[in-house]
Coordinates of C-alpha atoms and ligand atoms in Angstrom, one line a residue:
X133 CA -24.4 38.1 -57.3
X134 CA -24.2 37.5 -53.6
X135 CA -23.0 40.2 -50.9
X136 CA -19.8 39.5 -49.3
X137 CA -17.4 37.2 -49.4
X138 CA -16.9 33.4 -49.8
X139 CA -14.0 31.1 -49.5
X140 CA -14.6 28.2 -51.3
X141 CA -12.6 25.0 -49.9
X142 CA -12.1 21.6 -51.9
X143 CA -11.3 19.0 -50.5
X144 CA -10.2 16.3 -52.5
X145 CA -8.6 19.3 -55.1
X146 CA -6.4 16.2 -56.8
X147 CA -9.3 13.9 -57.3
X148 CA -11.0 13.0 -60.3
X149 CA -14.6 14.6 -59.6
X150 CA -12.9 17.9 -58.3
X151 CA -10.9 18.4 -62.1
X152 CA -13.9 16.9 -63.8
X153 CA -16.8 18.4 -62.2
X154 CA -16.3 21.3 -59.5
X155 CA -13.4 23.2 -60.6
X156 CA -15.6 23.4 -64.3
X157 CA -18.7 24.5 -62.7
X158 CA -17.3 26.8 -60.2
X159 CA -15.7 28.5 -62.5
X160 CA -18.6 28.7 -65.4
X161 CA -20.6 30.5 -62.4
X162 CA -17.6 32.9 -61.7
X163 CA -17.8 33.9 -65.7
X164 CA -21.5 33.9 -65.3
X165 CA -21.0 36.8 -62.4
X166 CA -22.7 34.6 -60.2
X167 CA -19.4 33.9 -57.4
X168 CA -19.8 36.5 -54.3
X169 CA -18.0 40.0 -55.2
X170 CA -14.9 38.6 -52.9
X171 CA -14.4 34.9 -53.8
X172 CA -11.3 33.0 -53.3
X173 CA -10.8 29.3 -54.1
X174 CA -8.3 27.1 -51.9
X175 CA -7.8 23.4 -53.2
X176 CA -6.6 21.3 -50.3
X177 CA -5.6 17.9 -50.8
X178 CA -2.6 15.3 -49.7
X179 CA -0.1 15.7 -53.1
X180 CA 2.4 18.5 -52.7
X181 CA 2.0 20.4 -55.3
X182 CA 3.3 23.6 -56.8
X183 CA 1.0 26.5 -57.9
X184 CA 1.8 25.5 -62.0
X185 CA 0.8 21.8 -61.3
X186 CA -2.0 23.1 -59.5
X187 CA -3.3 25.1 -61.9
X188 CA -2.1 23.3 -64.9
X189 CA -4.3 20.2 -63.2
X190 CA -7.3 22.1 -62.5
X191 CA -7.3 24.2 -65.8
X192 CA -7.3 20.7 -67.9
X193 CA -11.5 20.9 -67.5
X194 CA -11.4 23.8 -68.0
X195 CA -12.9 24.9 -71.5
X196 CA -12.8 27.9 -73.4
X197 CA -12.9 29.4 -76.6
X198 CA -9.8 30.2 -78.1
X199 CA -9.9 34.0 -78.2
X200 CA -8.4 36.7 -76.0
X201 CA -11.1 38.0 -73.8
X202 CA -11.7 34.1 -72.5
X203 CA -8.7 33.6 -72.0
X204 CA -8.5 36.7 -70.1
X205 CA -11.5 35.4 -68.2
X206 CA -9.8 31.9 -67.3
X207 CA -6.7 33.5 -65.9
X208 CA -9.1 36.0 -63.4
X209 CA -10.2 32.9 -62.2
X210 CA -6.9 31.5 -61.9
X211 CA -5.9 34.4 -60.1
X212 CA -8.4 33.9 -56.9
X213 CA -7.5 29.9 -56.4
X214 CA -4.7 28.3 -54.8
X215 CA -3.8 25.4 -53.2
X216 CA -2.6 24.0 -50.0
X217 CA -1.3 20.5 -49.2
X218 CA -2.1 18.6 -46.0
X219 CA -3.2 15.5 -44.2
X220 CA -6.9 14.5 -44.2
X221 CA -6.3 13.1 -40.8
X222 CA -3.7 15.3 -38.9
X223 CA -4.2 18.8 -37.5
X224 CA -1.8 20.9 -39.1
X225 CA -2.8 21.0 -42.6
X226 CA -6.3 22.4 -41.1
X227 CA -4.2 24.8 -39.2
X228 CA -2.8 25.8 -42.3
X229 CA -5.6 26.1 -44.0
X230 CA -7.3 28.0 -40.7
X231 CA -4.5 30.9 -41.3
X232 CA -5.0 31.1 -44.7
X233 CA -9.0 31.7 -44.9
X234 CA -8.4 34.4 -41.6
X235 CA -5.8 36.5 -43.6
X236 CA -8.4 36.0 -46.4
X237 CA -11.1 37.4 -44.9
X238 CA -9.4 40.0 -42.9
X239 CA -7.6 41.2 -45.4
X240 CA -10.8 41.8 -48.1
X241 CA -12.7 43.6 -45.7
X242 CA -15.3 41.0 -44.9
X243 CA -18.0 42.4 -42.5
X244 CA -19.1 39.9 -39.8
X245 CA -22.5 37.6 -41.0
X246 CA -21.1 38.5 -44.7
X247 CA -18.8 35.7 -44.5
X248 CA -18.7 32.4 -45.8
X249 CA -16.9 29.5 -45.5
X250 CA -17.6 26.5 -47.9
X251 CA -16.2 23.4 -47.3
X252 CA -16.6 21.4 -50.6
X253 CA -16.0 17.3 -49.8
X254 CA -14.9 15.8 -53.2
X255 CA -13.6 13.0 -51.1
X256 CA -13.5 9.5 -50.5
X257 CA -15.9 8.2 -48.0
X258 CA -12.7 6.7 -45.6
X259 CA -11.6 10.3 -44.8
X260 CA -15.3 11.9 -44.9
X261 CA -15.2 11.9 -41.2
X262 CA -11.2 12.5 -40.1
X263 CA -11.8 15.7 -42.3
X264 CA -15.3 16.8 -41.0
X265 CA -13.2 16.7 -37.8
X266 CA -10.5 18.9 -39.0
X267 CA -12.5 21.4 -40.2
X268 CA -14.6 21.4 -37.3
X269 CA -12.1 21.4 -34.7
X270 CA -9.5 24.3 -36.4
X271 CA -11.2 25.7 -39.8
X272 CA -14.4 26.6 -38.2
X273 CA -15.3 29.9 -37.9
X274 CA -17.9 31.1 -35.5
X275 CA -18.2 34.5 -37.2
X276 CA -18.8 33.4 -40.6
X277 CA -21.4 31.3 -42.2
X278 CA -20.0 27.7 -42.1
X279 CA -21.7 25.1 -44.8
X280 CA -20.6 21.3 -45.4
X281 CA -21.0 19.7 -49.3
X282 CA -20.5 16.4 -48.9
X283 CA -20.7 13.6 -51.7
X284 CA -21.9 10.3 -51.9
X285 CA -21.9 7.6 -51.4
X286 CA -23.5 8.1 -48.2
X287 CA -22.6 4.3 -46.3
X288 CA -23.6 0.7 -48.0
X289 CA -26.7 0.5 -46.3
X290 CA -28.9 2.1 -43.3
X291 CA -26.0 1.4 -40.8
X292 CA -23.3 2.4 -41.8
X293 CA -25.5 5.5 -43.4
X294 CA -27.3 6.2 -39.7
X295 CA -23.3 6.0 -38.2
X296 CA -21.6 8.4 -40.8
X297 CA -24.5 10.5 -40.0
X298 CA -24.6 10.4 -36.4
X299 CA -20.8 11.5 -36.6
X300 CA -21.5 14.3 -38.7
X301 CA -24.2 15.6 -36.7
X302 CA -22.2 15.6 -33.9
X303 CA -20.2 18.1 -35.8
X304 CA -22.4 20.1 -38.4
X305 CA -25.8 21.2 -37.9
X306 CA -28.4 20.2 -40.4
X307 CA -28.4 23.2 -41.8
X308 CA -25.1 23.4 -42.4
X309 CA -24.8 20.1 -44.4
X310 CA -25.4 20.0 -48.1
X311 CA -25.7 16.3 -49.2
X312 CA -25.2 16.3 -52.9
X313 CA -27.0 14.4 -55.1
X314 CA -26.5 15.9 -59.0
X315 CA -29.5 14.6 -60.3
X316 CA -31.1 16.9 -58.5
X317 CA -29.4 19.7 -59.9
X318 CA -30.4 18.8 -63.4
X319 CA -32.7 21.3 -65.5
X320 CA -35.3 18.2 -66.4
X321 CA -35.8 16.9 -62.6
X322 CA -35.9 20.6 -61.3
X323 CA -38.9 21.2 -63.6
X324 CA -40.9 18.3 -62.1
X325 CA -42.5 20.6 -59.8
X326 CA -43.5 22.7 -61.9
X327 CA -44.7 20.4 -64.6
X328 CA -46.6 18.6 -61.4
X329 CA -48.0 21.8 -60.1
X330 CA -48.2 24.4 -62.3
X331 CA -50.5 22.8 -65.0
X332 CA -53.9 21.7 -64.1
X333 CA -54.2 19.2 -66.7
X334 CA -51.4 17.1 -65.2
X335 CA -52.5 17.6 -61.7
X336 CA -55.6 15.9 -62.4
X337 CA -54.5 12.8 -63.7
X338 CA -51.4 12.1 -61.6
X339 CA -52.8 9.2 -59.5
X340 CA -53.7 5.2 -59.8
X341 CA -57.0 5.9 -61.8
X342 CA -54.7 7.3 -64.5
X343 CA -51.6 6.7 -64.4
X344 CA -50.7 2.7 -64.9
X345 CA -47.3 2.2 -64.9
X346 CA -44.0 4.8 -64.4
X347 CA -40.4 4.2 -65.4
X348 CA -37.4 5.5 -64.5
X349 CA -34.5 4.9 -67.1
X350 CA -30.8 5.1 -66.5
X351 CA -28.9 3.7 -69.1
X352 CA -25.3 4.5 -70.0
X353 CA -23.2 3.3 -73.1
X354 CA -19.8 2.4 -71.2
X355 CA -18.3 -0.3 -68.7
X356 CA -16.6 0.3 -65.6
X357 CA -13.5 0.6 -67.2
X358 CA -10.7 1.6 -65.1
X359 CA -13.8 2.4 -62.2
X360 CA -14.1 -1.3 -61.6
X361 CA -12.3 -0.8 -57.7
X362 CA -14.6 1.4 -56.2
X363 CA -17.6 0.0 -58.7
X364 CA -17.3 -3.1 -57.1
X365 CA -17.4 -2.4 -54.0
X366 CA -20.7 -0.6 -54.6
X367 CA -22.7 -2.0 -57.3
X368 CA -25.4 -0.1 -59.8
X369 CA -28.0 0.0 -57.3
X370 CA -26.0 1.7 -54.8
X371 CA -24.0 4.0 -57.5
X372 CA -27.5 5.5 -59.0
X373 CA -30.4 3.8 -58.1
X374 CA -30.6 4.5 -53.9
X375 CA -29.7 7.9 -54.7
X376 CA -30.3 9.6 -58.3
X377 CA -33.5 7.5 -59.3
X378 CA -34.8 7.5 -56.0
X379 CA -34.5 10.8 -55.7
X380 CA -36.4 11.1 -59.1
X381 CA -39.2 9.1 -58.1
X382 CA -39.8 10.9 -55.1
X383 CA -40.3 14.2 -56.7
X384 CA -42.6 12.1 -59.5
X385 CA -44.4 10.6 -56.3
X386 CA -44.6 13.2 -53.5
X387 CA -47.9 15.5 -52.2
X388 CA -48.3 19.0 -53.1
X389 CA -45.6 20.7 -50.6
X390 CA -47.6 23.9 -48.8
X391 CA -44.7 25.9 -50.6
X392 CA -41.9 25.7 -52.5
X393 CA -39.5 26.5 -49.2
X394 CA -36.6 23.7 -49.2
X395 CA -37.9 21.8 -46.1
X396 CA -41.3 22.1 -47.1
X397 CA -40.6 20.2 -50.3
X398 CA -38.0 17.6 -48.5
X399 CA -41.0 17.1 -45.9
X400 CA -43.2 15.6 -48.9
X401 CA -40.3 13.5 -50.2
X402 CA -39.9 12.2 -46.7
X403 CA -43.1 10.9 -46.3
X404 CA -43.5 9.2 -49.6
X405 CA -40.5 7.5 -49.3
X406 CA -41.8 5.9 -45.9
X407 CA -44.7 5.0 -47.7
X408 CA -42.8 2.5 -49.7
X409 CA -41.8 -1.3 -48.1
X410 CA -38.7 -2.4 -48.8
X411 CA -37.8 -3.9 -52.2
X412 CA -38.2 -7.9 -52.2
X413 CA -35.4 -9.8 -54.5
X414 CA -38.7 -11.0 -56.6
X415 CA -38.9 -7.9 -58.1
X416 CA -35.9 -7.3 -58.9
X417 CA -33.6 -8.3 -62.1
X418 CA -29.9 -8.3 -62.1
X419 CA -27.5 -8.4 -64.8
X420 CA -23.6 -7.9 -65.4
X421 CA -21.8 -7.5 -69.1
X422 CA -19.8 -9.5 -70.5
X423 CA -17.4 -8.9 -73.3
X424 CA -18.7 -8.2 -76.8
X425 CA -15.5 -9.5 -78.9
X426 CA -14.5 -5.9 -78.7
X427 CA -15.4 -4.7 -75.9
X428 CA -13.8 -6.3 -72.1
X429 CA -16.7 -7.3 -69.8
X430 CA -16.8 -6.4 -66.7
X431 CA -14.6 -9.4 -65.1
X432 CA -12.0 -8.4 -67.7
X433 CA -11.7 -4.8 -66.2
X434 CA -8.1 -4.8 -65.3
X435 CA -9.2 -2.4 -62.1
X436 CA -11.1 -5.2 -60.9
X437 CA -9.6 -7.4 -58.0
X438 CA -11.9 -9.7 -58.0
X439 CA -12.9 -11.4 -60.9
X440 CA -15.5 -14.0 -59.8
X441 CA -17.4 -10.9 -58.7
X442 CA -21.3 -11.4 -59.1
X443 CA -22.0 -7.6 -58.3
X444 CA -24.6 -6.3 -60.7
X445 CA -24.0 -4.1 -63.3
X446 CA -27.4 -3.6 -64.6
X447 CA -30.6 -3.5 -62.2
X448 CA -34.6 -3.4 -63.1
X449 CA -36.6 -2.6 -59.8
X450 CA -40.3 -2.6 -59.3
X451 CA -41.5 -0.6 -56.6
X452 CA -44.9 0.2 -55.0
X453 CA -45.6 3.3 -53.2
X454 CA -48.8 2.3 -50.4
X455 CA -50.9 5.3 -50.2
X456 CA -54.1 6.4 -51.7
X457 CA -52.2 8.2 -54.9
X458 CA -50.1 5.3 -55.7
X459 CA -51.7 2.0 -54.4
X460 CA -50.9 -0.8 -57.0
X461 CA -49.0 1.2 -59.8
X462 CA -45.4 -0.2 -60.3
X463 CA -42.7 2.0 -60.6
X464 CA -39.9 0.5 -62.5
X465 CA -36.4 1.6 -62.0
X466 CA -33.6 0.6 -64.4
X467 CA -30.1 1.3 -64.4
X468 CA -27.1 -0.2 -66.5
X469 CA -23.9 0.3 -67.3
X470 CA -22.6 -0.8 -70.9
X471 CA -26.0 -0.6 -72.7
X472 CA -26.6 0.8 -76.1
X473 CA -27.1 4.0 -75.5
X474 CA -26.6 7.1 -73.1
X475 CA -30.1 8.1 -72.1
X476 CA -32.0 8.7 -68.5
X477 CA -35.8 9.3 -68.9
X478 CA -38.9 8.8 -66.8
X479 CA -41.7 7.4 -69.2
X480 CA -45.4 7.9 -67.3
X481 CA -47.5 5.2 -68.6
X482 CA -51.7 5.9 -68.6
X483 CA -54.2 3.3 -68.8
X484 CA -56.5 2.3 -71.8
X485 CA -58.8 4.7 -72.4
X486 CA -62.2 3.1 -71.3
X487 CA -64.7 2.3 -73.9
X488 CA -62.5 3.0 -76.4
X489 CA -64.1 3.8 -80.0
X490 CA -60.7 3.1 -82.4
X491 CA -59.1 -0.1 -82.0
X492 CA -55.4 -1.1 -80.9
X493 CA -54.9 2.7 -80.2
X494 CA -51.6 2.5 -78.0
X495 CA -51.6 3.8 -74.4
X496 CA -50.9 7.7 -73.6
X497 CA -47.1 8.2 -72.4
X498 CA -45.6 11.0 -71.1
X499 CA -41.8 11.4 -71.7
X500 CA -39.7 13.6 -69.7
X501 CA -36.2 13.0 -71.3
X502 CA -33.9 14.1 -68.9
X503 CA -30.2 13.9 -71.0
X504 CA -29.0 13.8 -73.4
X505 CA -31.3 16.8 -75.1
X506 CA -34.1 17.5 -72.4
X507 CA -37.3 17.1 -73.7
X508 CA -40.9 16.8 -72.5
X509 CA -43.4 15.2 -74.9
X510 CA -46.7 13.5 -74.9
X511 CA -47.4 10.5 -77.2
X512 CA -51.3 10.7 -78.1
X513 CA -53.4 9.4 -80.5
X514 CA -54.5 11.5 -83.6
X515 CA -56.5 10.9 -86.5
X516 CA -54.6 10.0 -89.3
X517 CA -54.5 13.3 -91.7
X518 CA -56.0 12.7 -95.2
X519 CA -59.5 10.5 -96.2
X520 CA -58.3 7.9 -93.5
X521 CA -59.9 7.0 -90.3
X522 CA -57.4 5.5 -88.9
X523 CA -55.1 6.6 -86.0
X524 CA -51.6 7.2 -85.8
X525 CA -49.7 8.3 -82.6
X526 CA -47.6 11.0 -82.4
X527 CA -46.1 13.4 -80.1
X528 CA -46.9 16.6 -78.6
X529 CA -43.4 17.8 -78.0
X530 CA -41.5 20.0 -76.7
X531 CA -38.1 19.1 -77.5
X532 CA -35.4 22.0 -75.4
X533 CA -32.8 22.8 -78.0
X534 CA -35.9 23.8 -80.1
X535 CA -38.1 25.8 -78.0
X536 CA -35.4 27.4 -75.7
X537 CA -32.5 27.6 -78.3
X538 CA -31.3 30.8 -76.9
X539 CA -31.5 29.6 -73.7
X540 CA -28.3 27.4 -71.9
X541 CA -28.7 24.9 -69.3
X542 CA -26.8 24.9 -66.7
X543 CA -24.4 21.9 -65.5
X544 CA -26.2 19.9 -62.7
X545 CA -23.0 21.3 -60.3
X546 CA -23.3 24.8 -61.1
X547 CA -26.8 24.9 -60.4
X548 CA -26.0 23.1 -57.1
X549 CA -22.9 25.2 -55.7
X550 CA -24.7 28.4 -56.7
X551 CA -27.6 27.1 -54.2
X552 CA -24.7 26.5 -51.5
X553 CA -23.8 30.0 -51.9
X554 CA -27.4 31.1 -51.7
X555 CA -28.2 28.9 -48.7
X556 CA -30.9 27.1 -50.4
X557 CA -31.3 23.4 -49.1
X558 CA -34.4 22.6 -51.9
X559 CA -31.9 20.4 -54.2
X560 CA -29.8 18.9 -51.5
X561 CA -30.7 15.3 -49.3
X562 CA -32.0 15.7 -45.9
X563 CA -30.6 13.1 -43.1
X564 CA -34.3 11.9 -42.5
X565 CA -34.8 11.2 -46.3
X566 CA -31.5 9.5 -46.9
X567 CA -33.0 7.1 -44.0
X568 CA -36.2 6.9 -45.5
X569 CA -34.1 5.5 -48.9
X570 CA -31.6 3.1 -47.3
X571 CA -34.8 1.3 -45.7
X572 CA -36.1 0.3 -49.3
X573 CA -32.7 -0.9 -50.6
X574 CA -30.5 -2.0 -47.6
X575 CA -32.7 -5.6 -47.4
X576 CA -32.7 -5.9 -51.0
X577 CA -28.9 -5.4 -50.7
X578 CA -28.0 -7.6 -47.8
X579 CA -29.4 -10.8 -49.5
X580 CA -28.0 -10.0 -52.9
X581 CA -24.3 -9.6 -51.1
X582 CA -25.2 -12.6 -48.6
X583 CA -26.2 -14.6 -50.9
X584 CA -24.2 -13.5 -53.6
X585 CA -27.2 -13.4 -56.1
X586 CA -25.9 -14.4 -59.7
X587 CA -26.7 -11.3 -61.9
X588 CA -27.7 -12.1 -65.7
X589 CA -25.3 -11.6 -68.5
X590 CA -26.1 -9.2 -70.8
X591 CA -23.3 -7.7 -73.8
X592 CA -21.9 -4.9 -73.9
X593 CA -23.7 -2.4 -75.8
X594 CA -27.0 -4.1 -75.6
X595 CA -30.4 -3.4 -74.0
X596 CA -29.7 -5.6 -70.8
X597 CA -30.0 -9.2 -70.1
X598 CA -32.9 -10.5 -72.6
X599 CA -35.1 -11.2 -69.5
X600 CA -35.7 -7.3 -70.0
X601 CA -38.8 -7.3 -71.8
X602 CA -41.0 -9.9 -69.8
X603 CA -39.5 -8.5 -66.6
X604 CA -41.2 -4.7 -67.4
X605 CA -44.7 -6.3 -69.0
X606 CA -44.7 -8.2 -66.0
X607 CA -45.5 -5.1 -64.5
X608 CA -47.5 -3.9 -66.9
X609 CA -46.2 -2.0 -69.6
X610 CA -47.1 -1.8 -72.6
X611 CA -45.1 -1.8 -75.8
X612 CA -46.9 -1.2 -78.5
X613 CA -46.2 2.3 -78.5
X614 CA -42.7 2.7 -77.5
X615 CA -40.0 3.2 -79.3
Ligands
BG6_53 C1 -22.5 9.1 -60.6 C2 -22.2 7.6 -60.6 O1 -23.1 9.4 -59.3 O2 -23.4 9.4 -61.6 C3 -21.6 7.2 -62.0 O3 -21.2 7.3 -59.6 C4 -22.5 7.7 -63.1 O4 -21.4 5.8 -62.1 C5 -22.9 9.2 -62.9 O5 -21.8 7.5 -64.3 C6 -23.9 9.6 -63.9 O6 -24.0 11.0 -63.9 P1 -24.5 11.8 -65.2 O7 -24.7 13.2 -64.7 O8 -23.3 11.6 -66.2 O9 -25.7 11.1 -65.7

């Protein structure tokens, strides 16, 4: 537990990713005893509301078991929130709000440097910047400890990225600005460091000479549906690929940081990301579902204004990192929306062993499965057990809810606010590095919007458009022992 006190502020309390997402997490770390001694809560958003639709809306999330003492537990929490209407682009709300946190603060006790102030943005990206201005200009506090969450998307491409933030950094300090990006927060990307560099034998081999071909898997068994408005403005790539699998690969793909201090770590992903040109539309496949008889496709999502739309729903992305580690080894990104199944994974492909003795043996993967059930296994070749010589390949593996059973793993959010508390930047995107990442996709991006690239169909609840397969051996994968 952290000293002091906090006041928590979200804005965008109404919203969808507010109920679903930060309301649930703050409160699992309140329950955990992880929230500052003092904590109070204040939702702030544009619908009047009164405190029982208030709490009735953010409570909805919300679970617990059915049984006195978590109850008990849910209504302490319940206690230290509230919520305050206002305008995102007026002063008074801010004012408000300003009066509020003071009376807060001064009543509890709070000693000066002990104080923070957390301005959580679950917001859309139109009123990112009127309410950065609000807060700055009447909700800031000089004597406390000020810090900025702020949710993607981050702009459409490096321009309107570089202006939102040039106009927050005329605002917040760098180190006041905590750019979420969940993946970051998950259990199975947060041990890629220490897979990376706390075992020698992966150390070793983590380069070209080994390592033939990496993929990044985001795949995800439902449409749009009911999204399609904002989806369409955005596209797959820019929902999870410039962001979440990026962000993945740069972890997979950066240098020994000198320690594990946040900008230490964010330098190395930096500079790997600059060492990657910008994706060309050859090596790249697009694809968008259609209707499976059941299922609507995309251009039948009634949230979807416009339904000649060719903006791709599905994405597979070959990119090439040009330094001495990664020279000439693809890494393939894929991402789709209405596939078969709900899975994200990073698959580390090795080359053929050399002079091989046994014949057809498949290629050495490693498997970090990062939801649903994390998992870290190694598919190797064995001998086949009994008076065979043959070989059969099988994993080494070591599958979460096995090993750590008594163990729980914490919601990507939870781990995330908990390092906003803490001050701890490690998991959180650094202006430079968004940069770096908008340089590799905004090209790509312009030409597919400019020339309005016609994606692939694929069904609903399928693997992606059947160009799939050749588009991934194309760049070198192997098959024959996936599965
Ligand atoms: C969000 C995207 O950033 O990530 C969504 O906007 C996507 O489209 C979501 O569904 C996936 O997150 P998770 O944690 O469910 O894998």
């Amino acid at each position: 537990q952290l000293n002091g006190g906090a006041t928590i502020v979200v804005l965008g309390a109404s919203g969808d990713l507010a109920k679903k997402k930060t309301y649930p997490a703050i409160f699992k770390l309140f329950k955990n005893g992880f929230l500052p001694e003092k904590t109070h809560i204040v939702g702030y958003a544009r619908t009047k509301m009164t405190h029982e639709e208030y709490i009735q809306r953010i409570s909805q999330y919300i679970k617990v078991p059915d049984n006195e003492a978590a109850k008990k537990q849910l209504n302490d929490f319940l206690a230290i929130t509230s919520y305050q209407s206002g305008q995102y682009d007026q002063d008074e709300g801010f004012q408000n709000l300003e009066t509020y946190i003071s009376k807060f603060e001064t009543d509890s006790g709070f000693a000066e440097g002990n104080r923070h102030r957390i301005f959580y943005m679950a917001l859309p990206p139109s009123v990112f910047i009127p309410v950065a201005k609000g807060i700055k200009k009447n909700t800031y506090s000089a004597n406390s400890i000020n810090r900025l969450v702020v949710e993607k998307p981050f702009g459409m491409d490096s321009e309107s990225s570089d202006h939102l933030a040039r106009e927050l950094g005329a605002l917040f300090s760098e180190d006041e600005i905590y750019r979420i990006d969940h993946y970051l927060g998950k259990e199975m990307v947060k041990n890629l460091m220490t897979l990376r560099f706390a075992n020698v034998f992966f150390g070793q081999i983590w380069d070209r000479r080994n390592i033939e071909n990496v993929q990044i898997t985001f795949k995800e068994p439902f449409g749009t549906e009911g999204r399609g408005g904002y989806f369409d403005e955005f596209g797959i790539i820019r929902d999870v690929m410039q962001n979440h699998l990026l962000q993945v690969l740069s972890l997979i793909a950066m240098e020994r940081p000198i320690s594990t201090d946040a900008e230490a770590i964010r330098d190395e992903k930096v500079k790997v990301l600059r060492c990657i040109p910008p994706i060309q539309l050859e090596h790249a496949l697009l694809g968008q579902y259609v209707g499976d008889g059941e299922k609507p496709g995309y251009l039948e999502d009634d949230s979807l204004k416009n339904k000649e739309s060719v903006t791709p729903t599905f994405a597979a992305l070959s990119l090439f990192i040009e330094n001495e580690r990664w020279e000439g080894v693809p890494f393939i990104l894929k991402a789709g929306k209405a596939l078969d199944q709900a899975k994200v994974e990073i698959r580390i492909q090795f080359k053929n062993v050399a002079g091989n003795l046994y014949k057809n043996t498949p290629r050495n993967e490693l498997v970090l499965r990062v939801q649903p059930s994390e998992a870290v296994y190694v598919k190797m070749n064995n001998k086949h057990p009994g008076l065979s010589f043959q070989t059969i390949q099988s994993e080494m593996d070591l599958t979460y809810n096995r090993r750590y059973s008594e163990m729980s793993i914490p919601d990507a959010y939870e781990a995330l606010i908990l390092d906003v508390l803490r001050g701890d930047h490690s998991n959180f995107v650094r202006d430079d590095e968004l940069d770096a990442a908008w340089k590799i996709f905004t090209p790509l991006l312009h030409k597919i919007d400019n020339d309005k690239i016609q994606p692939k169909p694929y069904k609903y609840g399928s693997r992606g458009p059947e160009e799939l397969d050749q588009f991934i051996e194309k760049y070198g994968y192997d098959r024959t022992g996936s599965q």
